[in-house]
Amino acid sequence: MRAVIKAVAGPGCSFVHDRPEPDLLPGQVRLAVAATSVCGTDASIHAHGPAARALGLRLPITMGHEVAGTVIEVGPHTAGPALGTRVGVETHLACGRCWACREGSGHNCADLALLGVDVDGAFAERVVVPAASCFEVPEEMSLETAALLEPAGSAMHAVQRCGVPMGGASVLVSGAGPVGLVLVEIALALGARSVVVVEPNAARRRLATARGALALDLDSDPVGEADRRTRERRGFDVAFECSGVLPALEALLDRVRNEGTVMVVGLAGGDLPVPVTRTFITRGLTVRGSWGRAIWSTWEQLSALVGAGHVDLDGLVTHRLPLSDLPAALALMRGDAGKVLLLPSLADSQEPGRTADAGADLQGVPA
């Protein structure tokens, strides 16, 4: 089958026409891929950047993880979606056996596998996934939209985990990529008093403004530009770091009020020295990470917000390309593009072969 594979530990990938189909085991289903979207993690895998190396890629592997499709084959002894069911896929593949899984926290699985990192992924005509990882797509939702539930779910889960009621809250978002933009819409839909976005790219700032945020460049003072209550409190109630840039995370620690919360959402390489006494004791800050999505509460709440028109996932998509055009997709993401979809139904624009020019790792470009 046609697929994009990462075969060696170095920059680049290969587009092939003869990738063998994965075996279908008990508990699994095979999907015909309708749409798959490209994110910053894919860029780092393509460039073999720090974030990708930290994930411990199992090579060779079919890349891609944000996907929706239709069940075309069901494995033996498998309970789950029937043939013909349209599904999105939870790409953090939980074992179902460990303590976290038994307690209903599969996203914290002790033996977690990642689609497109540990097992063959979705930049292909077909993909095999656990039946238990499939989310049935509502009738009124397109499969292109459903392919965005996974990345948008990262924003939803961050809001769920932050511990700050959104009603009446002042919110700061660093990075207006797709995850940051969805976070803006979720926060406002749940009653946030104000949302301020810091983003260096002018086109992305316009997208944030269109979604109801006050969008500022890096030279602005978010607290000084915020509403009166935020200025009086000398900081925001909660801040979400979505860009994966360490200096941005460091800045957020100074932009939340005393006893405020900073959520780390974007994947960043490297370490950040933190003044422990000032950050955690005298200022009493809470710093939390958000990993993946809660299964299935994140999907259900996000799907409801999308269905009610509060979150516009379709508006994130700026380009649709064939599977063969992953390098072009990554180049677009380094510019002003929003979400780029790879659609197996589109005719390939190039012959099979290796793409050695990986371009820059997109660490620091909002996912």
mmCIF file of C-alpha atoms in Angstrom:
data_model
loop_
_atom_site.group_PDB
_atom_site.id
_atom_site.type_symbol
_atom_site.label_atom_id
_atom_site.label_comp_id
_atom_site.label_asym_id
_atom_site.label_seq_id
_atom_site.Cartn_x
_atom_site.Cartn_y
_atom_site.Cartn_z
ATOM 1 C CA MET A 1 0.000 0.000 0.000
ATOM 2 C CA ARG A 2 1.045 3.648 -0.356
ATOM 3 C CA ALA A 3 2.601 5.050 2.825
ATOM 4 C CA VAL A 4 5.116 7.501 4.258
ATOM 5 C CA ILE A 5 7.773 5.701 6.273
ATOM 6 C CA LYS A 6 10.666 6.688 8.492
ATOM 7 C CA ALA A 7 13.323 4.062 7.899
ATOM 8 C CA VAL A 8 16.557 5.458 9.343
ATOM 9 C CA ALA A 9 17.619 7.609 12.287
ATOM 10 C CA GLY A 10 18.304 10.845 10.449
ATOM 11 C CA PRO A 11 16.586 13.634 8.542
ATOM 12 C CA GLY A 12 14.011 12.705 5.917
ATOM 13 C CA CYS A 13 11.481 9.999 5.147
ATOM 14 C CA SER A 14 10.358 7.850 2.229
ATOM 15 C CA PHE A 15 7.140 7.699 0.236
ATOM 16 C CA VAL A 16 6.498 4.134 -0.961
ATOM 17 C CA HIS A 17 3.889 2.218 -2.933
ATOM 18 C CA ASP A 18 4.684 -1.229 -1.516
ATOM 19 C CA ARG A 19 4.439 -0.931 2.264
ATOM 20 C CA PRO A 20 3.180 -4.292 3.605
ATOM 21 C CA GLU A 21 -0.119 -4.120 5.456
ATOM 22 C CA PRO A 22 0.171 -4.745 9.218
ATOM 23 C CA ASP A 23 -1.228 -8.051 10.437
ATOM 24 C CA LEU A 24 -4.691 -7.869 12.005
ATOM 25 C CA LEU A 25 -4.608 -9.369 15.509
ATOM 26 C CA PRO A 26 -7.388 -10.139 18.001
ATOM 27 C CA GLY A 27 -8.796 -6.928 19.442
ATOM 28 C CA GLN A 28 -7.843 -4.866 16.401
ATOM 29 C CA VAL A 29 -9.602 -3.303 13.420
ATOM 30 C CA ARG A 30 -8.338 -2.176 10.034
ATOM 31 C CA LEU A 31 -9.371 1.280 8.834
ATOM 32 C CA ALA A 32 -9.490 2.777 5.373
ATOM 33 C CA VAL A 33 -7.879 6.141 6.077
ATOM 34 C CA ALA A 34 -10.114 9.021 4.989
ATOM 35 C CA ALA A 35 -8.038 11.870 6.401
ATOM 36 C CA THR A 36 -4.921 12.301 8.450
ATOM 37 C CA SER A 37 -3.445 15.576 9.652
ATOM 38 C CA VAL A 38 0.122 16.731 10.174
ATOM 39 C CA CYS A 39 1.435 18.152 13.449
ATOM 40 C CA GLY A 40 4.657 19.411 14.980
ATOM 41 C CA THR A 41 5.512 15.946 16.280
ATOM 42 C CA ASP A 42 5.487 14.634 12.692
ATOM 43 C CA ALA A 43 7.823 17.485 11.750
ATOM 44 C CA SER A 44 10.232 16.541 14.514
ATOM 45 C CA ILE A 45 10.101 12.863 13.464
ATOM 46 C CA HIS A 46 10.767 13.871 9.845
ATOM 47 C CA ALA A 47 13.733 16.028 10.865
ATOM 48 C CA HIS A 48 14.802 13.562 13.582
ATOM 49 C CA GLY A 49 14.688 16.432 16.049
ATOM 50 C CA PRO A 50 15.020 16.413 19.843
ATOM 51 C CA ALA A 51 11.333 15.796 20.557
ATOM 52 C CA ALA A 52 11.298 12.809 18.199
ATOM 53 C CA ARG A 53 14.478 11.333 19.663
ATOM 54 C CA ALA A 54 13.006 11.681 23.155
ATOM 55 C CA LEU A 55 10.014 9.571 22.086
ATOM 56 C CA GLY A 56 12.252 6.620 21.188
ATOM 57 C CA LEU A 57 11.101 5.851 17.631
ATOM 58 C CA ARG A 58 10.926 2.198 16.617
ATOM 59 C CA LEU A 59 12.283 2.184 13.070
ATOM 60 C CA PRO A 60 11.305 1.512 10.366
ATOM 61 C CA ILE A 61 7.815 2.841 10.950
ATOM 62 C CA THR A 62 4.880 4.304 9.054
ATOM 63 C CA MET A 63 4.525 7.891 10.223
ATOM 64 C CA GLY A 64 1.377 9.796 11.222
ATOM 65 C CA HIS A 65 -1.097 9.606 14.079
ATOM 66 C CA GLU A 66 -3.984 12.113 13.726
ATOM 67 C CA VAL A 67 -6.515 10.103 11.733
ATOM 68 C CA ALA A 68 -10.102 9.211 10.974
ATOM 69 C CA GLY A 69 -11.462 6.513 8.705
ATOM 70 C CA THR A 70 -13.897 3.675 8.199
ATOM 71 C CA VAL A 71 -13.654 0.158 9.635
ATOM 72 C CA ILE A 72 -13.094 -2.254 6.734
ATOM 73 C CA GLU A 73 -11.961 -5.365 8.638
ATOM 74 C CA VAL A 74 -12.421 -6.636 12.191
ATOM 75 C CA GLY A 75 -9.894 -8.922 13.842
ATOM 76 C CA PRO A 76 -10.773 -12.255 15.437
ATOM 77 C CA HIS A 77 -12.397 -12.204 18.877
ATOM 78 C CA THR A 78 -12.824 -8.433 18.676
ATOM 79 C CA ALA A 79 -15.530 -6.445 20.419
ATOM 80 C CA GLY A 80 -15.896 -2.915 19.155
ATOM 81 C CA PRO A 81 -16.894 -0.957 16.079
ATOM 82 C CA ALA A 82 -18.588 -2.962 13.348
ATOM 83 C CA LEU A 83 -17.717 -2.989 9.666
ATOM 84 C CA GLY A 84 -18.547 0.340 8.062
ATOM 85 C CA THR A 85 -18.343 2.358 11.296
ATOM 86 C CA ARG A 86 -16.755 5.788 10.924
ATOM 87 C CA VAL A 87 -14.213 6.437 13.680
ATOM 88 C CA GLY A 88 -11.596 8.787 15.022
ATOM 89 C CA VAL A 89 -8.628 7.218 16.788
ATOM 90 C CA GLU A 90 -7.153 7.771 20.239
ATOM 91 C CA THR A 91 -3.494 7.519 19.287
ATOM 92 C CA HIS A 92 -2.134 6.913 22.790
ATOM 93 C CA LEU A 93 -2.662 3.166 22.791
ATOM 94 C CA ALA A 94 -3.244 1.960 26.349
ATOM 95 C CA CYS A 95 -2.488 -1.613 27.414
ATOM 96 C CA GLY A 96 -5.756 -2.010 29.343
ATOM 97 C CA ARG A 97 -4.031 -4.088 32.048
ATOM 98 C CA CYS A 98 -1.899 -1.818 34.254
ATOM 99 C CA TRP A 99 -3.077 0.005 37.384
ATOM 100 C CA ALA A 100 -3.716 3.300 35.537
ATOM 101 C CA CYS A 101 -5.796 1.568 32.865
ATOM 102 C CA ARG A 102 -7.798 -0.351 35.456
ATOM 103 C CA GLU A 103 -8.477 2.952 37.278
ATOM 104 C CA GLY A 104 -9.811 4.574 34.097
ATOM 105 C CA SER A 105 -6.704 6.662 33.357
ATOM 106 C CA GLY A 106 -5.514 5.013 30.174
ATOM 107 C CA HIS A 107 -3.643 8.163 29.107
ATOM 108 C CA ASN A 108 -1.266 7.425 32.032
ATOM 109 C CA CYS A 109 -0.773 3.804 30.958
ATOM 110 C CA ALA A 110 2.467 2.263 32.239
ATOM 111 C CA ASP A 111 2.972 0.445 28.932
ATOM 112 C CA LEU A 112 1.694 3.113 26.567
ATOM 113 C CA ALA A 113 2.348 2.788 22.823
ATOM 114 C CA LEU A 114 2.063 5.702 20.394
ATOM 115 C CA LEU A 115 0.633 5.391 16.906
ATOM 116 C CA GLY A 116 3.269 6.392 14.361
ATOM 117 C CA VAL A 117 6.033 6.119 16.981
ATOM 118 C CA ASP A 118 5.869 2.608 18.454
ATOM 119 C CA VAL A 119 3.502 1.003 15.921
ATOM 120 C CA ASP A 120 2.793 1.741 12.263
ATOM 121 C CA GLY A 121 0.835 4.939 11.866
ATOM 122 C CA ALA A 122 -1.681 6.667 9.660
ATOM 123 C CA PHE A 123 0.221 8.279 6.757
ATOM 124 C CA ALA A 124 -0.991 5.381 4.642
ATOM 125 C CA GLU A 125 -4.007 4.092 2.751
ATOM 126 C CA ARG A 126 -4.932 1.818 5.662
ATOM 127 C CA VAL A 127 -4.020 1.536 9.333
ATOM 128 C CA VAL A 128 -4.528 -1.108 12.028
ATOM 129 C CA VAL A 129 -5.515 0.112 15.507
ATOM 130 C CA PRO A 130 -6.988 -1.416 18.683
ATOM 131 C CA ALA A 131 -10.777 -1.529 18.566
ATOM 132 C CA ALA A 132 -10.731 -0.062 22.090
ATOM 133 C CA SER A 133 -8.983 3.051 20.712
ATOM 134 C CA CYS A 134 -11.764 3.930 18.274
ATOM 135 C CA PHE A 135 -14.240 6.757 18.890
ATOM 136 C CA GLU A 136 -17.421 6.512 16.832
ATOM 137 C CA VAL A 137 -17.880 9.714 14.873
ATOM 138 C CA PRO A 138 -21.263 11.453 15.180
ATOM 139 C CA GLU A 139 -23.373 11.238 12.033
ATOM 140 C CA GLU A 140 -23.261 14.972 11.392
ATOM 141 C CA MET A 141 -19.438 15.174 11.616
ATOM 142 C CA SER A 142 -17.237 14.697 8.538
ATOM 143 C CA LEU A 143 -14.218 12.406 8.692
ATOM 144 C CA GLU A 144 -11.949 15.357 7.913
ATOM 145 C CA THR A 145 -13.262 17.047 11.049
ATOM 146 C CA ALA A 146 -12.953 13.804 13.006
ATOM 147 C CA ALA A 147 -9.248 13.599 12.114
ATOM 148 C CA LEU A 148 -8.793 16.813 14.114
ATOM 149 C CA LEU A 149 -10.446 15.532 17.307
ATOM 150 C CA GLU A 150 -7.166 14.013 18.478
ATOM 151 C CA PRO A 151 -5.051 17.211 18.307
ATOM 152 C CA ALA A 152 -7.954 19.375 19.472
ATOM 153 C CA GLY A 153 -8.367 16.934 22.338
ATOM 154 C CA SER A 154 -4.943 17.997 23.618
ATOM 155 C CA ALA A 155 -6.416 21.466 24.189
ATOM 156 C CA MET A 156 -9.586 20.051 25.751
ATOM 157 C CA HIS A 157 -7.630 17.833 28.123
ATOM 158 C CA ALA A 158 -5.391 20.730 29.192
ATOM 159 C CA VAL A 159 -8.493 22.697 30.177
ATOM 160 C CA GLN A 160 -9.909 19.677 31.995
ATOM 161 C CA ARG A 161 -6.653 19.149 33.908
ATOM 162 C CA CYS A 162 -5.840 22.729 34.837
ATOM 163 C CA GLY A 163 -8.089 22.747 37.907
ATOM 164 C CA VAL A 164 -9.178 26.336 37.241
ATOM 165 C CA PRO A 165 -12.907 26.855 36.539
ATOM 166 C CA MET A 166 -13.109 28.657 33.213
ATOM 167 C CA GLY A 167 -16.191 30.644 34.245
ATOM 168 C CA GLY A 168 -14.956 34.186 34.888
ATOM 169 C CA ALA A 169 -11.269 33.257 34.492
ATOM 170 C CA SER A 170 -8.582 35.289 32.764
ATOM 171 C CA VAL A 171 -6.620 33.045 30.400
ATOM 172 C CA LEU A 172 -3.256 33.480 28.681
ATOM 173 C CA VAL A 173 -2.259 31.244 25.758
ATOM 174 C CA SER A 174 1.271 31.075 24.355
ATOM 175 C CA GLY A 175 1.213 29.948 20.711
ATOM 176 C CA ALA A 176 -1.636 30.288 18.210
ATOM 177 C CA GLY A 177 -1.183 27.056 16.343
ATOM 178 C CA PRO A 178 -4.170 24.736 15.995
ATOM 179 C CA VAL A 179 -4.009 23.555 19.629
ATOM 180 C CA GLY A 180 -3.757 27.118 20.930
ATOM 181 C CA LEU A 181 -6.618 28.279 18.703
ATOM 182 C CA VAL A 182 -8.868 25.453 19.879
ATOM 183 C CA LEU A 183 -7.956 26.292 23.454
ATOM 184 C CA VAL A 184 -9.130 29.867 22.874
ATOM 185 C CA GLU A 185 -12.533 28.650 21.669
ATOM 186 C CA ILE A 186 -12.909 26.132 24.497
ATOM 187 C CA ALA A 187 -12.032 28.685 27.182
ATOM 188 C CA LEU A 188 -14.504 31.228 25.817
ATOM 189 C CA ALA A 189 -17.215 28.584 25.356
ATOM 190 C CA LEU A 190 -16.812 27.606 29.009
ATOM 191 C CA GLY A 191 -17.185 31.193 30.183
ATOM 192 C CA ALA A 192 -13.675 32.666 30.430
ATOM 193 C CA ARG A 193 -13.772 36.392 31.174
ATOM 194 C CA SER A 194 -10.954 37.134 28.742
ATOM 195 C CA VAL A 195 -8.398 35.258 26.652
ATOM 196 C CA VAL A 196 -5.077 36.776 25.581
ATOM 197 C CA VAL A 197 -2.810 35.026 23.050
ATOM 198 C CA VAL A 198 0.907 35.696 22.542
ATOM 199 C CA GLU A 199 2.095 34.698 19.062
ATOM 200 C CA PRO A 200 4.973 35.993 16.856
ATOM 201 C CA ASN A 201 3.287 35.134 13.538
ATOM 202 C CA ALA A 202 0.934 37.886 12.309
ATOM 203 C CA ALA A 203 -1.300 35.506 10.340
ATOM 204 C CA ARG A 204 -1.797 33.313 13.390
ATOM 205 C CA ARG A 205 -2.557 36.370 15.502
ATOM 206 C CA ARG A 206 -5.346 37.256 13.073
ATOM 207 C CA LEU A 207 -6.771 33.745 13.460
ATOM 208 C CA ALA A 208 -6.725 34.121 17.242
ATOM 209 C CA THR A 209 -8.435 37.505 17.010
ATOM 210 C CA ALA A 210 -11.145 36.046 14.773
ATOM 211 C CA ARG A 211 -11.859 33.492 17.511
ATOM 212 C CA GLY A 212 -12.379 36.146 20.162
ATOM 213 C CA ALA A 213 -8.946 36.505 21.759
ATOM 214 C CA LEU A 214 -6.795 39.584 22.238
ATOM 215 C CA ALA A 215 -3.717 38.616 20.184
ATOM 216 C CA LEU A 216 -0.333 40.182 20.962
ATOM 217 C CA ASP A 217 3.173 39.897 19.549
ATOM 218 C CA LEU A 218 6.231 38.957 21.596
ATOM 219 C CA ASP A 219 7.156 42.577 22.336
ATOM 220 C CA SER A 220 3.875 43.298 24.121
ATOM 221 C CA ASP A 221 3.184 42.986 27.822
ATOM 222 C CA PRO A 222 0.188 40.632 28.131
ATOM 223 C CA VAL A 223 -0.589 41.638 31.721
ATOM 224 C CA GLY A 224 -0.391 45.335 30.891
ATOM 225 C CA GLU A 225 -2.688 44.858 27.875
ATOM 226 C CA ALA A 226 -5.197 42.682 29.748
ATOM 227 C CA ASP A 227 -8.466 43.724 31.409
ATOM 228 C CA ARG A 228 -8.521 45.737 34.650
ATOM 229 C CA ARG A 229 -9.076 42.755 36.979
ATOM 230 C CA THR A 230 -6.095 40.908 35.518
ATOM 231 C CA ARG A 231 -3.910 44.006 35.906
ATOM 232 C CA GLU A 232 -5.049 44.489 39.514
ATOM 233 C CA ARG A 233 -4.168 40.878 40.314
ATOM 234 C CA ARG A 234 -0.817 41.300 38.512
ATOM 235 C CA GLY A 235 -1.345 38.278 36.355
ATOM 236 C CA PHE A 236 -3.666 35.770 34.738
ATOM 237 C CA ASP A 237 -5.552 33.038 36.571
ATOM 238 C CA VAL A 238 -4.200 30.364 34.233
ATOM 239 C CA ALA A 239 -1.743 30.221 31.339
ATOM 240 C CA PHE A 240 -1.325 27.513 28.705
ATOM 241 C CA GLU A 241 2.037 27.023 26.969
ATOM 242 C CA CYS A 242 1.274 25.534 23.542
ATOM 243 C CA SER A 243 4.332 26.501 21.477
ATOM 244 C CA GLY A 244 6.957 24.127 22.850
ATOM 245 C CA VAL A 245 9.427 27.008 23.339
ATOM 246 C CA LEU A 246 11.228 27.026 26.692
ATOM 247 C CA PRO A 247 11.632 30.844 26.942
ATOM 248 C CA ALA A 248 7.866 31.125 26.410
ATOM 249 C CA LEU A 249 7.246 28.748 29.309
ATOM 250 C CA GLU A 250 9.648 30.718 31.486
ATOM 251 C CA ALA A 251 7.803 33.944 30.635
ATOM 252 C CA LEU A 252 4.437 32.441 31.613
ATOM 253 C CA LEU A 253 5.687 31.848 35.162
ATOM 254 C CA ASP A 254 5.892 35.637 35.544
ATOM 255 C CA ARG A 255 2.548 36.319 33.864
ATOM 256 C CA VAL A 256 0.174 34.431 36.140
ATOM 257 C CA ARG A 257 -0.986 35.901 39.440
ATOM 258 C CA ASN A 258 0.168 34.598 42.801
ATOM 259 C CA GLU A 259 -1.307 31.105 43.275
ATOM 260 C CA GLY A 260 -2.044 31.013 39.545
ATOM 261 C CA THR A 261 -1.630 27.969 37.306
ATOM 262 C CA VAL A 262 0.649 27.291 34.335
ATOM 263 C CA MET A 263 -0.226 24.380 32.050
ATOM 264 C CA VAL A 264 2.532 22.890 29.875
ATOM 265 C CA VAL A 265 0.991 21.559 26.652
ATOM 266 C CA GLY A 266 3.585 21.976 23.872
ATOM 267 C CA LEU A 267 6.447 19.454 23.639
ATOM 268 C CA ALA A 268 9.775 21.172 24.306
ATOM 269 C CA GLY A 269 13.296 19.798 24.222
ATOM 270 C CA GLY A 270 15.821 20.696 26.895
ATOM 271 C CA ASP A 271 15.631 21.744 30.529
ATOM 272 C CA LEU A 272 14.368 24.870 32.262
ATOM 273 C CA PRO A 273 16.004 26.063 35.508
ATOM 274 C CA VAL A 274 13.277 27.338 37.822
ATOM 275 C CA PRO A 275 13.735 29.478 40.975
ATOM 276 C CA VAL A 276 12.071 27.014 43.322
ATOM 277 C CA THR A 277 11.449 29.219 46.370
ATOM 278 C CA ARG A 278 10.001 32.149 44.426
ATOM 279 C CA THR A 279 7.954 30.004 42.036
ATOM 280 C CA PHE A 280 6.481 27.369 44.301
ATOM 281 C CA ILE A 281 6.660 28.817 47.824
ATOM 282 C CA THR A 282 6.435 32.608 47.985
ATOM 283 C CA ARG A 283 4.238 32.842 44.880
ATOM 284 C CA GLY A 284 2.501 29.491 45.323
ATOM 285 C CA LEU A 285 2.256 28.682 41.612
ATOM 286 C CA THR A 286 0.869 25.428 40.280
ATOM 287 C CA VAL A 287 2.645 24.025 37.220
ATOM 288 C CA ARG A 288 1.053 21.021 35.557
ATOM 289 C CA GLY A 289 1.608 19.068 32.392
ATOM 290 C CA SER A 290 -1.065 17.695 30.110
ATOM 291 C CA TRP A 291 -0.420 14.504 28.190
ATOM 292 C CA GLY A 292 -2.796 13.208 25.557
ATOM 293 C CA ARG A 293 -6.503 12.998 26.252
ATOM 294 C CA ALA A 294 -8.618 11.431 28.988
ATOM 295 C CA ILE A 295 -10.316 8.362 27.502
ATOM 296 C CA TRP A 296 -13.157 9.041 26.796
ATOM 297 C CA SER A 297 -14.278 12.117 28.703
ATOM 298 C CA THR A 298 -12.073 14.455 26.646
ATOM 299 C CA TRP A 299 -13.439 13.129 23.360
ATOM 300 C CA GLU A 300 -17.032 13.319 24.545
ATOM 301 C CA GLN A 301 -16.830 16.891 25.872
ATOM 302 C CA LEU A 302 -14.947 18.128 22.805
ATOM 303 C CA SER A 303 -17.339 16.386 20.409
ATOM 304 C CA ALA A 304 -20.259 18.063 22.190
ATOM 305 C CA LEU A 305 -18.631 21.510 21.874
ATOM 306 C CA VAL A 306 -17.944 20.919 18.176
ATOM 307 C CA GLY A 307 -21.490 19.689 17.604
ATOM 308 C CA ALA A 308 -22.918 22.756 19.349
ATOM 309 C CA GLY A 309 -20.861 25.074 17.134
ATOM 310 C CA HIS A 310 -18.656 26.404 19.960
ATOM 311 C CA VAL A 311 -15.445 24.967 18.470
ATOM 312 C CA ASP A 312 -14.767 25.280 14.737
ATOM 313 C CA LEU A 313 -12.338 22.538 13.720
ATOM 314 C CA ASP A 314 -13.084 22.863 10.000
ATOM 315 C CA GLY A 315 -11.870 26.455 10.121
ATOM 316 C CA LEU A 316 -8.399 25.255 11.157
ATOM 317 C CA VAL A 317 -7.789 23.480 7.842
ATOM 318 C CA THR A 318 -5.944 25.537 5.249
ATOM 319 C CA HIS A 319 -4.534 22.865 2.913
ATOM 320 C CA ARG A 320 -5.394 19.375 1.646
ATOM 321 C CA LEU A 321 -2.564 17.378 0.032
ATOM 322 C CA PRO A 322 -1.908 13.803 -1.142
ATOM 323 C CA LEU A 323 0.128 11.367 0.968
ATOM 324 C CA SER A 324 3.194 11.935 -1.198
ATOM 325 C CA ASP A 325 3.343 15.608 -0.218
ATOM 326 C CA LEU A 326 4.403 15.394 3.430
ATOM 327 C CA PRO A 327 7.520 17.558 2.804
ATOM 328 C CA ALA A 328 5.309 20.220 1.210
ATOM 329 C CA ALA A 329 2.968 20.016 4.191
ATOM 330 C CA LEU A 330 5.855 20.590 6.604
ATOM 331 C CA ALA A 331 7.058 23.560 4.553
ATOM 332 C CA LEU A 332 3.571 25.076 4.710
ATOM 333 C CA MET A 333 3.516 24.646 8.485
ATOM 334 C CA ARG A 334 6.700 26.684 8.785
ATOM 335 C CA GLY A 335 4.742 29.544 7.239
ATOM 336 C CA ASP A 336 1.189 30.712 7.801
ATOM 337 C CA ALA A 337 -0.670 27.431 7.347
ATOM 338 C CA GLY A 338 -3.180 26.112 9.837
ATOM 339 C CA LYS A 339 -3.908 22.402 9.840
ATOM 340 C CA VAL A 340 -2.689 20.509 6.766
ATOM 341 C CA LEU A 341 -4.568 17.316 5.882
ATOM 342 C CA LEU A 342 -3.085 14.415 3.931
ATOM 343 C CA LEU A 343 -5.825 12.621 1.991
ATOM 344 C CA PRO A 344 -5.108 9.183 0.489
ATOM 345 C CA SER A 345 -7.935 9.807 -2.012
ATOM 346 C CA LEU A 346 -5.914 12.548 -3.740
ATOM 347 C CA ALA A 347 -3.593 11.618 -6.601
ATOM 348 C CA ASP A 348 0.094 11.505 -5.680
ATOM 349 C CA SER A 349 2.183 14.398 -6.928
ATOM 350 C CA GLN A 350 5.532 12.579 -6.905
ATOM 351 C CA GLU A 351 7.029 9.153 -7.477
ATOM 352 C CA PRO A 352 8.029 6.866 -4.615
ATOM 353 C CA GLY A 353 11.423 7.688 -3.115
ATOM 354 C CA ARG A 354 13.311 9.136 -0.190
ATOM 355 C CA THR A 355 12.949 12.789 0.782
ATOM 356 C CA ALA A 356 16.280 13.799 2.309
ATOM 357 C CA ASP A 357 15.513 17.501 2.671
ATOM 358 C CA ALA A 358 13.621 17.441 5.938
ATOM 359 C CA GLY A 359 13.763 21.174 6.456
ATOM 360 C CA ALA A 360 13.841 22.521 9.978
ATOM 361 C CA ASP A 361 12.510 20.748 13.021
ATOM 362 C CA LEU A 362 9.261 22.500 13.914
ATOM 363 C CA GLN A 363 10.007 22.650 17.622
ATOM 364 C CA GLY A 364 8.729 26.071 18.549
ATOM 365 C CA VAL A 365 6.068 26.146 15.828
ATOM 366 C CA PRO A 366 2.712 25.719 17.580
ATOM 367 C CA ALA A 367 1.267 22.258 17.014
#
